[in-house]
XYZ file of C-alpha atoms in Angstrom:
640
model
C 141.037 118.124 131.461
C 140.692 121.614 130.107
C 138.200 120.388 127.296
C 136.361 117.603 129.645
C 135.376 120.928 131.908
C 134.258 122.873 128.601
C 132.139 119.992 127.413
C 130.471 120.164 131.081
C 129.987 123.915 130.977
C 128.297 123.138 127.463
C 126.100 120.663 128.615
C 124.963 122.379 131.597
C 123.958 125.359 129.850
C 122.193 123.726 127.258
C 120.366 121.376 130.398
C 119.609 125.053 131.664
C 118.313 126.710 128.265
C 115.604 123.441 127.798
C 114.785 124.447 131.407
C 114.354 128.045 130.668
C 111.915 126.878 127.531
C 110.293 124.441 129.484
C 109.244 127.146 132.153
C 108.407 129.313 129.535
C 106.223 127.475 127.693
C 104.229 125.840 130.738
C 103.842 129.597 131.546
C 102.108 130.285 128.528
C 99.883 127.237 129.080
C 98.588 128.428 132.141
C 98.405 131.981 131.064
C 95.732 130.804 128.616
C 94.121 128.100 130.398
C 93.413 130.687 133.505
C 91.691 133.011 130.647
C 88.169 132.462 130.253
C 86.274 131.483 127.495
C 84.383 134.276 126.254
C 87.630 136.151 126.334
C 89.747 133.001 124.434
C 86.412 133.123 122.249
C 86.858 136.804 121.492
C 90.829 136.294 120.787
C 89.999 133.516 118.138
C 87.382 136.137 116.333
C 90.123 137.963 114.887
C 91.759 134.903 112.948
C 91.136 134.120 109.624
C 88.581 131.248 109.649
C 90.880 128.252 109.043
C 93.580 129.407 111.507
C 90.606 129.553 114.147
C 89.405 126.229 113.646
C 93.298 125.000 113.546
C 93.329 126.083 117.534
C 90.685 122.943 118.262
C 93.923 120.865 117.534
C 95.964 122.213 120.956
C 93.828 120.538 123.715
C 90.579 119.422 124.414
C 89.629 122.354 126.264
C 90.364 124.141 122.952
C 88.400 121.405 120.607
C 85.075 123.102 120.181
C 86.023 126.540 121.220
C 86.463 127.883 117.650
C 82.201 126.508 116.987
C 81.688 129.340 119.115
C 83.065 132.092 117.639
C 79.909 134.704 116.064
C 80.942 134.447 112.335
C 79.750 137.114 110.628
C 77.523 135.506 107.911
C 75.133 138.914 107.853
C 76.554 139.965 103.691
C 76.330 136.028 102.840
C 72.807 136.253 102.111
C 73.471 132.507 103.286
C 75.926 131.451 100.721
C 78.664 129.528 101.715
C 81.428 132.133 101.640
C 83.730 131.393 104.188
C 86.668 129.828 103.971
C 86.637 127.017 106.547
C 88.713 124.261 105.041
C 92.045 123.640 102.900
C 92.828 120.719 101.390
C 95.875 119.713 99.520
C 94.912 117.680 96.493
C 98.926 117.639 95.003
C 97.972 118.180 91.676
C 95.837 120.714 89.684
C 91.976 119.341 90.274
C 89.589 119.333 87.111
C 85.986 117.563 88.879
C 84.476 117.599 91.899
C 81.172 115.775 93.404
C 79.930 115.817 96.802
C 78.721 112.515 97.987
C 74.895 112.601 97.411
C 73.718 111.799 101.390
C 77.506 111.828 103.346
C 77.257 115.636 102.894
C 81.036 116.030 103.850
C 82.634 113.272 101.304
C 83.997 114.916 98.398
C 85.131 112.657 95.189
C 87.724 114.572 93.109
C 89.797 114.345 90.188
C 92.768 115.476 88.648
C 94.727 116.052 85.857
C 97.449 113.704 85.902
C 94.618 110.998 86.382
C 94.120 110.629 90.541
C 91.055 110.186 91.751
C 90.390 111.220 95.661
C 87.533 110.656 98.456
C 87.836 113.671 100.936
C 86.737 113.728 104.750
C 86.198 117.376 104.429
C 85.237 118.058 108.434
C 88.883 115.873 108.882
C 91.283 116.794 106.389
C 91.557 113.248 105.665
C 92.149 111.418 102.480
C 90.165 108.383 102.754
C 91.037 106.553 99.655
C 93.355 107.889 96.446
C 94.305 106.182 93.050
C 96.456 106.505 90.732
C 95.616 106.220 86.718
C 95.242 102.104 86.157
C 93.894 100.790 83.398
C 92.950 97.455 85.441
C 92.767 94.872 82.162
C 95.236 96.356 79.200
C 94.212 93.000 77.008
C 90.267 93.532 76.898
C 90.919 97.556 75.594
C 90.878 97.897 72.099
C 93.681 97.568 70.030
C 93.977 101.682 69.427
C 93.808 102.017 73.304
C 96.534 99.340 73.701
C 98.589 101.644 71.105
C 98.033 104.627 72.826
C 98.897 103.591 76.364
C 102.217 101.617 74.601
C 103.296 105.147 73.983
C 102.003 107.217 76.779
C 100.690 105.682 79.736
C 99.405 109.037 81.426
C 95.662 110.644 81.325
C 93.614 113.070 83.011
C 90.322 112.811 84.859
C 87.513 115.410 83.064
C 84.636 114.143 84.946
C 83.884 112.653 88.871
C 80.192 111.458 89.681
C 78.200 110.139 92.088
C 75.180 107.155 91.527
C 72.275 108.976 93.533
C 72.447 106.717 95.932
C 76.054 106.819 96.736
C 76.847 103.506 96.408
C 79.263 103.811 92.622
C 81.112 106.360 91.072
C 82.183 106.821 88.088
C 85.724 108.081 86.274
C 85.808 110.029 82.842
C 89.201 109.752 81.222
C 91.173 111.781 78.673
C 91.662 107.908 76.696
C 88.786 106.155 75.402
C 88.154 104.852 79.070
C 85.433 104.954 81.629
C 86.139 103.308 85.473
C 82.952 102.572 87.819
C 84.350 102.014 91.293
C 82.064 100.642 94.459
C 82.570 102.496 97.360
C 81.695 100.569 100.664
C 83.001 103.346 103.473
C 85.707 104.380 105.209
C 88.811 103.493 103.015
C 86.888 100.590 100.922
C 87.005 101.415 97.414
C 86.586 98.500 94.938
C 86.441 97.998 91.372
C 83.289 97.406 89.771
C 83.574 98.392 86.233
C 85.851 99.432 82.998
C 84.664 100.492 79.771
C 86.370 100.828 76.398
C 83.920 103.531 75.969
C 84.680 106.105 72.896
C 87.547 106.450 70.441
C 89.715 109.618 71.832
C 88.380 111.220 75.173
C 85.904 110.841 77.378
C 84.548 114.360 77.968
C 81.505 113.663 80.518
C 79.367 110.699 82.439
C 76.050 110.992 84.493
C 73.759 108.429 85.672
C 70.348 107.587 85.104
C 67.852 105.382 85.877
C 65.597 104.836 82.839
C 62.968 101.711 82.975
C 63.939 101.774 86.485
C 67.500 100.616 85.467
C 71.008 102.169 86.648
C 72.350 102.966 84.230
C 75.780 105.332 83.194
C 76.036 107.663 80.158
C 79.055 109.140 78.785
C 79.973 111.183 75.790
C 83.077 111.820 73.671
C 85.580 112.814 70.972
C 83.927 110.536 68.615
C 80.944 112.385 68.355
C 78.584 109.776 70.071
C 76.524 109.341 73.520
C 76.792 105.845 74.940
C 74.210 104.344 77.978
C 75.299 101.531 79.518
C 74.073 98.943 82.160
C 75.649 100.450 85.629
C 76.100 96.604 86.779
C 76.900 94.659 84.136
C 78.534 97.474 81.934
C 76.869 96.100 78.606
C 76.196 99.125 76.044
C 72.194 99.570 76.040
C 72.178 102.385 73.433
C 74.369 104.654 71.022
C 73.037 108.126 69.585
C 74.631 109.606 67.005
C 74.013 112.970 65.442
C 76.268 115.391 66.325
C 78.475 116.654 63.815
C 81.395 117.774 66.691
C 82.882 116.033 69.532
C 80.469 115.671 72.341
C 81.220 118.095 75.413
C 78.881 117.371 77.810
C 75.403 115.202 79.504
C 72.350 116.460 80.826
C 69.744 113.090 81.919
C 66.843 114.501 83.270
C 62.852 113.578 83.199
C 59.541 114.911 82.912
C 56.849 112.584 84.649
C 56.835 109.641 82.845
C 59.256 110.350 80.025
C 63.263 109.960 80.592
C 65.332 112.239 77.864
C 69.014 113.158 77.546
C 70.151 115.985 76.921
C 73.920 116.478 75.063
C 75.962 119.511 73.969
C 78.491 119.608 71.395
C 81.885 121.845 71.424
C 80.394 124.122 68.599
C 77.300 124.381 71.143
C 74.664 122.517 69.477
C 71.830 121.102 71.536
C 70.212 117.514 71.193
C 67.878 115.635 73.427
C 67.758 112.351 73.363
C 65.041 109.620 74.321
C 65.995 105.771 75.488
C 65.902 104.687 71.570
C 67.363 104.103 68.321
C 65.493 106.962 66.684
C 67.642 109.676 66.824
C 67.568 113.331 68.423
C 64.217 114.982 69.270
C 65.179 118.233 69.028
C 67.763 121.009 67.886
C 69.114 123.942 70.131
C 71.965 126.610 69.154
C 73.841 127.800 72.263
C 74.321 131.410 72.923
C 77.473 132.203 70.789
C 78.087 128.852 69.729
C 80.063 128.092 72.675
C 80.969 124.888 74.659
C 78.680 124.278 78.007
C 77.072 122.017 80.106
C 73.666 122.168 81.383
C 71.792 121.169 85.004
C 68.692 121.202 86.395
C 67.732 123.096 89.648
C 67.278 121.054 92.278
C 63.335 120.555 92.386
C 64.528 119.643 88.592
C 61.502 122.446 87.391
C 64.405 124.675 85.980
C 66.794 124.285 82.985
C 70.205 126.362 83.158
C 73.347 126.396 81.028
C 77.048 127.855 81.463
C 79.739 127.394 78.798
C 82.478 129.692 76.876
C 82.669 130.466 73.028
C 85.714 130.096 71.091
C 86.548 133.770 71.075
C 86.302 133.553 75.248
C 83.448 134.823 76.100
C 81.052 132.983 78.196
C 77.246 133.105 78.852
C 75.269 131.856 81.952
C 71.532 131.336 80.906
C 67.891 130.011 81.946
C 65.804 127.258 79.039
C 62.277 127.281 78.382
C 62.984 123.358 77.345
C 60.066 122.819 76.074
C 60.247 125.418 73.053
C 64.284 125.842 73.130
C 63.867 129.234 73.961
C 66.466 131.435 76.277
C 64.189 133.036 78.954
C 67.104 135.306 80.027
C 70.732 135.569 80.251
C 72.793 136.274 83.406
C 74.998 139.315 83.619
C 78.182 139.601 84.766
C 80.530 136.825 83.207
C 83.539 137.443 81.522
C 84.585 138.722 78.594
C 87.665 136.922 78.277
C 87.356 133.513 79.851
C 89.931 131.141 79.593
C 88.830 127.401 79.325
C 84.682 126.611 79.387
C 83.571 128.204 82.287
C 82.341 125.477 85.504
C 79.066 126.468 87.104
C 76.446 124.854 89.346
C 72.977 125.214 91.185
C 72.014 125.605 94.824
C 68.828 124.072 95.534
C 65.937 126.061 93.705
C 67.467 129.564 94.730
C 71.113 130.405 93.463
C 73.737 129.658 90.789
C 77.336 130.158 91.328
C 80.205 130.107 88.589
C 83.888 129.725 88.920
C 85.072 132.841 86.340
C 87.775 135.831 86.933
C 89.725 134.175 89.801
C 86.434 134.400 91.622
C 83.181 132.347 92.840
C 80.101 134.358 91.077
C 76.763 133.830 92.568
C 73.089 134.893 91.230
C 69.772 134.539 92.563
C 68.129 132.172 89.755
C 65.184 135.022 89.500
C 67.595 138.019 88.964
C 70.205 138.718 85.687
C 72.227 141.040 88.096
C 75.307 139.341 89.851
C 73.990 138.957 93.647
C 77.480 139.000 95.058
C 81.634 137.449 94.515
C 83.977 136.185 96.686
C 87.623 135.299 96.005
C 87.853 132.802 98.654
C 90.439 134.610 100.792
C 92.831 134.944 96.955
C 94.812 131.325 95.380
C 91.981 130.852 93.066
C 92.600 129.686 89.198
C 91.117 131.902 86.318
C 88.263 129.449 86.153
C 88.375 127.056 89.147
C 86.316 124.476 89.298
C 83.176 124.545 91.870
C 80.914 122.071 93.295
C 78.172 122.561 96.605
C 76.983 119.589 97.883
C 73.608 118.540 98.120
C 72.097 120.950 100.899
C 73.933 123.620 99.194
C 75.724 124.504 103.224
C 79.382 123.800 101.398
C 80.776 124.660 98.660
C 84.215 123.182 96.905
C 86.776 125.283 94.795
C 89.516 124.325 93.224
C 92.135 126.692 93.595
C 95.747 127.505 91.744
C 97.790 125.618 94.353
C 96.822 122.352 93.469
C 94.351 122.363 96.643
C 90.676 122.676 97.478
C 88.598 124.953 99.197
C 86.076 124.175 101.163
C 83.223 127.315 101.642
C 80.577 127.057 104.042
C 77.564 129.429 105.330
C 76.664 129.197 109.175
C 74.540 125.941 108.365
C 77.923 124.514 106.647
C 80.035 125.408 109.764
C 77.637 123.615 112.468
C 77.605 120.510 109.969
C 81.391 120.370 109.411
C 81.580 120.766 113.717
C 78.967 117.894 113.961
C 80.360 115.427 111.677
C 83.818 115.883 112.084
C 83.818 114.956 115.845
C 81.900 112.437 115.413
C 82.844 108.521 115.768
C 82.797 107.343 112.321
C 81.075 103.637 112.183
C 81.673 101.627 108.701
C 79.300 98.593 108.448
C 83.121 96.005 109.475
C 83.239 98.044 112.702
C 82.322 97.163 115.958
C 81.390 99.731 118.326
C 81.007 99.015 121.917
C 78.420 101.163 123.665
C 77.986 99.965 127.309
C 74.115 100.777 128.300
C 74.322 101.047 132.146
C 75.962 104.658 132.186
C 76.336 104.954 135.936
C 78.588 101.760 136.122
C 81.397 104.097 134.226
C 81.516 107.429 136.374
C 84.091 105.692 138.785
C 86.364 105.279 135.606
C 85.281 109.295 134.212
C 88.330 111.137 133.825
C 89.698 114.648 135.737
C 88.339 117.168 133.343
C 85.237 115.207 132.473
C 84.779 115.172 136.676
C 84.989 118.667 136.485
C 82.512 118.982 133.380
C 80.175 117.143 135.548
C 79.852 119.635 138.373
C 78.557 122.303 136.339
C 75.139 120.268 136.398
C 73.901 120.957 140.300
C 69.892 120.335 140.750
C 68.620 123.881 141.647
C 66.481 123.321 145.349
C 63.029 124.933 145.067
C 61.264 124.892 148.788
C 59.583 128.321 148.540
C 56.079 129.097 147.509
C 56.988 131.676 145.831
C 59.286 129.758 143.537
C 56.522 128.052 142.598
C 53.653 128.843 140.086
C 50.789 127.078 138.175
C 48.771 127.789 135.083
C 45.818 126.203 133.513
C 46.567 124.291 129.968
C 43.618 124.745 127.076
C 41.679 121.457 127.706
C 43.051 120.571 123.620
C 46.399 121.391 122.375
C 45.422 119.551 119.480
C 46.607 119.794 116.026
C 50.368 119.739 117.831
C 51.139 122.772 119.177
C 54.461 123.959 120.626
C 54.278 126.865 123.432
C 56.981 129.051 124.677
C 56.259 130.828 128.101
C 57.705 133.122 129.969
C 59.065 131.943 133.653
C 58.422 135.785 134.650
C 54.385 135.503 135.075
C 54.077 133.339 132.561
C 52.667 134.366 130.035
C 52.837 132.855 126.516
C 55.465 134.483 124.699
C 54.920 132.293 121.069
C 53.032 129.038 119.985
C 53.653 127.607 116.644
C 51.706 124.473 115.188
C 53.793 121.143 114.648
C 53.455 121.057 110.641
C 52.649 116.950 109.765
C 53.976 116.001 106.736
C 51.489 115.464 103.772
C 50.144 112.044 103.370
C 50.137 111.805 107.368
C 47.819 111.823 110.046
C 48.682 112.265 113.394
C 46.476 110.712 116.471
C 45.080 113.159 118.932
C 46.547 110.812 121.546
C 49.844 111.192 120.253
C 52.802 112.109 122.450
C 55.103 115.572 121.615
C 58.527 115.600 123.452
C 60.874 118.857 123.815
C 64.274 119.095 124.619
C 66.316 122.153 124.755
C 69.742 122.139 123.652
C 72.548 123.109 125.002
C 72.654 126.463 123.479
C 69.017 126.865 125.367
C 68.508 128.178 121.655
C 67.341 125.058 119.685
C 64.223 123.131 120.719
C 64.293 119.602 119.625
C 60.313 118.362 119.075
C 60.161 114.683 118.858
C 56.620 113.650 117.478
C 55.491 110.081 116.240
C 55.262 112.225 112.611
C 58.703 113.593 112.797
C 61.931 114.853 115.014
C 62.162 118.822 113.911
C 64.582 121.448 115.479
C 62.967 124.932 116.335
C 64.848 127.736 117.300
C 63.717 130.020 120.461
C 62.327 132.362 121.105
C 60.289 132.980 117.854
C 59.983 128.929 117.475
C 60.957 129.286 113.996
C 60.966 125.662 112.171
C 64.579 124.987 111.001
C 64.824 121.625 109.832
C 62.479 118.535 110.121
C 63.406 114.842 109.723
C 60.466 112.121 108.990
C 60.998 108.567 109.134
C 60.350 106.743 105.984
C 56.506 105.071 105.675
C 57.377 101.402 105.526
C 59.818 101.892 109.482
C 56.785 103.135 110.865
C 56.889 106.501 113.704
C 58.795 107.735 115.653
C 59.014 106.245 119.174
C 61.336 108.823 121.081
C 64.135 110.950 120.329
C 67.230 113.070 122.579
C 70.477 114.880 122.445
C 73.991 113.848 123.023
C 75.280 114.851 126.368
C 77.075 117.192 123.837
C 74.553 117.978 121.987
C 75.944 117.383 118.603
C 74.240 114.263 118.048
C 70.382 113.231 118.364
C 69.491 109.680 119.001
C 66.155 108.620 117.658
C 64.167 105.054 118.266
C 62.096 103.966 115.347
C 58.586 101.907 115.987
C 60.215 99.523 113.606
C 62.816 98.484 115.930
C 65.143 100.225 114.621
C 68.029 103.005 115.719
C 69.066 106.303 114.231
C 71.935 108.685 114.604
C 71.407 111.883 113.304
C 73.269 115.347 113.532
C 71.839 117.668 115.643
C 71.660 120.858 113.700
C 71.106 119.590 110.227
C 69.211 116.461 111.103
C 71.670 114.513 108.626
C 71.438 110.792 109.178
C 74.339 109.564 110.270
C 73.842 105.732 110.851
C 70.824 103.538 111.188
C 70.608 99.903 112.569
C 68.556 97.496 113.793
C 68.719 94.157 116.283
C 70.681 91.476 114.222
C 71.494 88.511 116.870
C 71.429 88.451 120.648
C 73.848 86.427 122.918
C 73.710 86.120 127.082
C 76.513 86.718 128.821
C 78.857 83.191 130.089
C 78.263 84.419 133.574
C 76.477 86.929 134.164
C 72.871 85.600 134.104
C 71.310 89.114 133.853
C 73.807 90.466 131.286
C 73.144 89.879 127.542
C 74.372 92.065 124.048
C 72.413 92.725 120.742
C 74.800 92.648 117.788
C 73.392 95.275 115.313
C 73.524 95.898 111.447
C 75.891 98.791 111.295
C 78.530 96.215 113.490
C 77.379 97.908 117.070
C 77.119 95.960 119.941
C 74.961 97.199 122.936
C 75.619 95.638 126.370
C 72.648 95.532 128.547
C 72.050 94.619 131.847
C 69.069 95.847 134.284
C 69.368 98.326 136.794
C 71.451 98.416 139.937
C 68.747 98.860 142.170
C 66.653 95.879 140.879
C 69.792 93.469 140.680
C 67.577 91.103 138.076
C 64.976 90.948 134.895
C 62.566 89.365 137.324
C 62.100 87.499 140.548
C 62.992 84.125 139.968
C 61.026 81.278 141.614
C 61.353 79.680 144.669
C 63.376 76.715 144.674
C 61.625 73.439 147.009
C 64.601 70.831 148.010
C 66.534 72.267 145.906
C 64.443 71.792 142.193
C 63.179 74.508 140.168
C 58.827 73.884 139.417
C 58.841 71.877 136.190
C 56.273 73.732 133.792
C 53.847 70.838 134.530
C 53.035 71.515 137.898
C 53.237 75.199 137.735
C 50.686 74.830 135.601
C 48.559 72.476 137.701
C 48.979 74.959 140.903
C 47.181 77.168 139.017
């Protein structure tokens, strides 16, 4: 009995310690959710970056609080130097490529052979594999040796085709894998190539003759091109007296060239033929690089590390092999070949001394460093992706950084709350909003009180002002509520090439933020920023899907949805005006029974339900029936 009445004690004080915790934490909960939230705003200002954005996790109300927060971006000189994501890779990462038009999808590879697609805004891991060789019988004979005794490789080289649609996979044995990549988590395998005797040190693309085409380079000395889709070997150069270290495809108006650097840092270029190198370059101090173009591809820059360590970051005149200057500021002592890369037409960045590096391209002088908040490598590896808004570092913990500037931030808050749509999925998207606000939820009833129409019913509320009789070319006019008078007016800038008609409609929408101003114009959707109506990004529809027909925000604001006079539909982000998804009418079906109900199935897998409006009931008035028969077409025709 004795122990029956301890083991009830026990239990009831344990029942009363969960209670206890219970009441404690529910206390907490609505200490915070009674705080408002400039003040939960100004709390999350003093975390470190990532553990800010880690708070959108805890509840909805807490989702897009941290997108609020000022970051202080003023030293950045707009270089993505904040530290706004950490990944964990699992093993020490060696190449990195951002996806060339899915700004957030990062491609990486590692040492013991994996080969990752990131989600960046997400955290996620979309798709990850393993080192394969997919057919051991087709390799050569010395490959087939070599894997018999050690079936393990590293990756030295992750790249993009330019239009996203392949990458391909460098390895440290003889082998080169081209993968298709169809969204979401389908990967598939497109391609494997026996491609050099020893290591595969580099691959690019190109498209010479209008042809995809992959190049790669090696231990063996050689540079290899090869048909991207049916992976036949189009050319081999041969020259170099060292093993190849790394490609550079590039082209001047109508001539495509190669260029290649060995590890003893001599330059070749290369045309689409069997007649050898063009031309001969020396490196500065001999030393291992790789070269890349700035982005207009106007500008020829180099990075690589000599034998005795040190390393040299410098600017080509390509057409003489001169230097035109070397950088300052790289180290002395450098351990491995130094990784560097461009942003845009304005800055280079290099991954040397535990440290990112960055320079303006028109000034020797470092411009400024960042450690990425400390866990970097001696020489990490670095990537930005295409707008140059994020940048990727590998660090010493087997992980990624992701970087951004204040552009990078409001793309990685666009994209990663957004619905991702692969072309296999269906999305539902019910037209007829009012139908659903019986089914709207608590917190999204309360969200919907906030927008009350304002009454006006004085005169003195009200106030008029005569337009100029021609706001033609498209201007844009900011006025002041407060006598109006025109603060700013700033011309609508039509791309070359285009003309606009004088009859031509200009829509604005203010965001949210009553900051942006979204301009839709049959030219062009652009965002402009108040009150100085400065132009921050503009998006134009290609030529051949015709103008723009109309264009708004997202009831959040984080999208824009655009209607092209082609017929088409397009989802871009609101502050970057990154498109998303694009799709067009496919097939149409009517509903069993509803006669005024029918869907449009479109491209990208969406389905739009659409039915006319409440207070009409119908499409159209339907005829009037005599005894009972609809008028055959006949003698409608003859009443006429």
């Amino acid at each position: 009995m004795e122990r029956r009445e301890k083991q009830r004690i026990e239990r009831a004080e344990r029942a009363k310690r969960r209670e206890r915790q219970r009441n404690y934490s529910d206390k907490d909960d609505d200490f915070f959710d009674s705080l408002p939230d400039s003040l939960l705003i100004h709390i999350l200002s003093y975390l470190p970056t990532r553990d800010s954005i880690i708070t959108s996790t805890l509840s909805r109300r807490w989702r897009y609080l941290w997108t609020l927060i000022p970051f202080d971006f003023s030293k950045s000189k707009g270089l993505p130097t904040a530290v706004v994501v950490n990944l964990n890779q699992g093993s020490a990462v060696n190449s990195m490529d951002f996806h060339p038009s899915q700004q957030t999808l990062l491609l990486s590879g590692t040492n013991v052979g994996d080969i990752t697609i990131w989600k960046v805004g997400r955290r996620e891991r979309l798709v990850s594999r393993n080192f394969n060789v997919w057919d051991v019988k087709a390799c050569s004979i010395a490959l087939q040796a070599l894997l018999a005794s050690d079936y393990t490789a590293s990756v030295n080289r992750v790249m993009w085709s330019p239009d996203g649609a392949l990458f391909g996979v460098a390895y440290s044995k003889h082998i080169v894998q081209i993968y298709s990549y169809h969204g979401g988590h389908d990967l598939r395998n497109h391609l494997e190539i026996d491609a050099h005797v020893g290591k595969v040190s580099d691959l690019s693309f190109s498209h010479p003759n209008r042809q995809l085409c992959i190049i790669t380079c090696g231990e063996d000395k050689t540079i290899k091109v090869w048909d991207a889709v049916t992976g036949n070997r189009l050319y081999t150069f041969e020259g170099h007296e060292a093993p190849v270290y790394s490609v550079c495809p590039h082209h001047k108006e109508y001539i495509q060239f190669v260029f290649s650097a060995d590890i003893n840092g001599r330059i070749k270029a290369w045309l689409y033929d069997n007649m050898g190198s063009r031309v001969d370059y020396d490196a500065p101090g001999q030393s291992c690089m790789t070269m890349a173009y700035s982005a207009d591809g106007t500008r020829l820059f180099s990075c690589g590390t000599s034998e005795g360590g040190e390393s040299y970051l410098a600017e080509w005149n390509e057409s003489d092999g001169a230097i035109k200057h070397v950088y300052n500021g790289l180290w002395k002592r450098s351990v491995g070949v130094v990784q560097f890369d461009t942003m845009k037409n304005r800055f280079l960045a290099t991954g040397d001394e535990f440290q990112i590096k960055f320079w303006d391209m028109d000034d020797v002088n470092i411009l400024t460093t960042t450690d990425a908040k400390g866990g970097l490598p001696v020489s990490p590896c670095i990537r930005f992706n295409k707008e140059g808004v994020l940048l990727a570092v590998s660090t010493s913990q087997k992980g990624i950084k992701i970087l951004a500037n204040a552009d990078g931030v409001r793309l990685l808050h666009s994209i990663e709350n957004t619905f991702r749509v692969a072309p296999t999925t269906i999305a539902r998207v019910l037209v007829s909003y009012s139908r659903s606000f019986p089914d709207t939820k608590p917190d999204e009833v309360e969200k919907s009180k906030a927008w009350k129409l304002t009454e006006f019913n004085e005169p003195s509320q009200l106030c008029s002002l005569q337009l100029p009789d021609c706001l033609w070319p498209v201007q844009l006019c900011l006025w002041s509520m407060d006598g109006w008078e025109k603060h700013t007016s700033k011309f609508l800038r039509i791309p070359p090439g285009r003309v606009s008609s004088p009859l031509a409609r200009t829509r604005v929408q203010f965001h949210q933020d009553q900051i942006h101003v979204l301009a839709v114009h049959e030219t062009q959707i652009a965002i402009y920023e108040a009150p100085m109506l400065d132009c921050l990004k503009q998006w134009f529809p290609p030529e051949s899907s015709g103008s723009v027909t109309d264009a708004t925000y997202s009831c959040d604001g984080r999208l824009i949805y655009a209607s092209i006079e082609d017929g088409s539909v397009c989802v871009l982000t609101a502050f970057t005006l990154q498109l998303s998804s694009r799709a067009y009418p496919l097939v149409i079906a009517a509903h069993p029974s509803k006669p005024n109900q029918f869907a449009i199935g479109l491209t990208d897998g969406g389905v739009h339900v659409i039915e006319p409006p409440e207070s009409e009931g119908s499409w159209c008035v339907a005829p009037v029936l005599e005894n009972g028969v609809v008028p055959s077409a006949n003698s409608a025709a003859g009443s006429g």
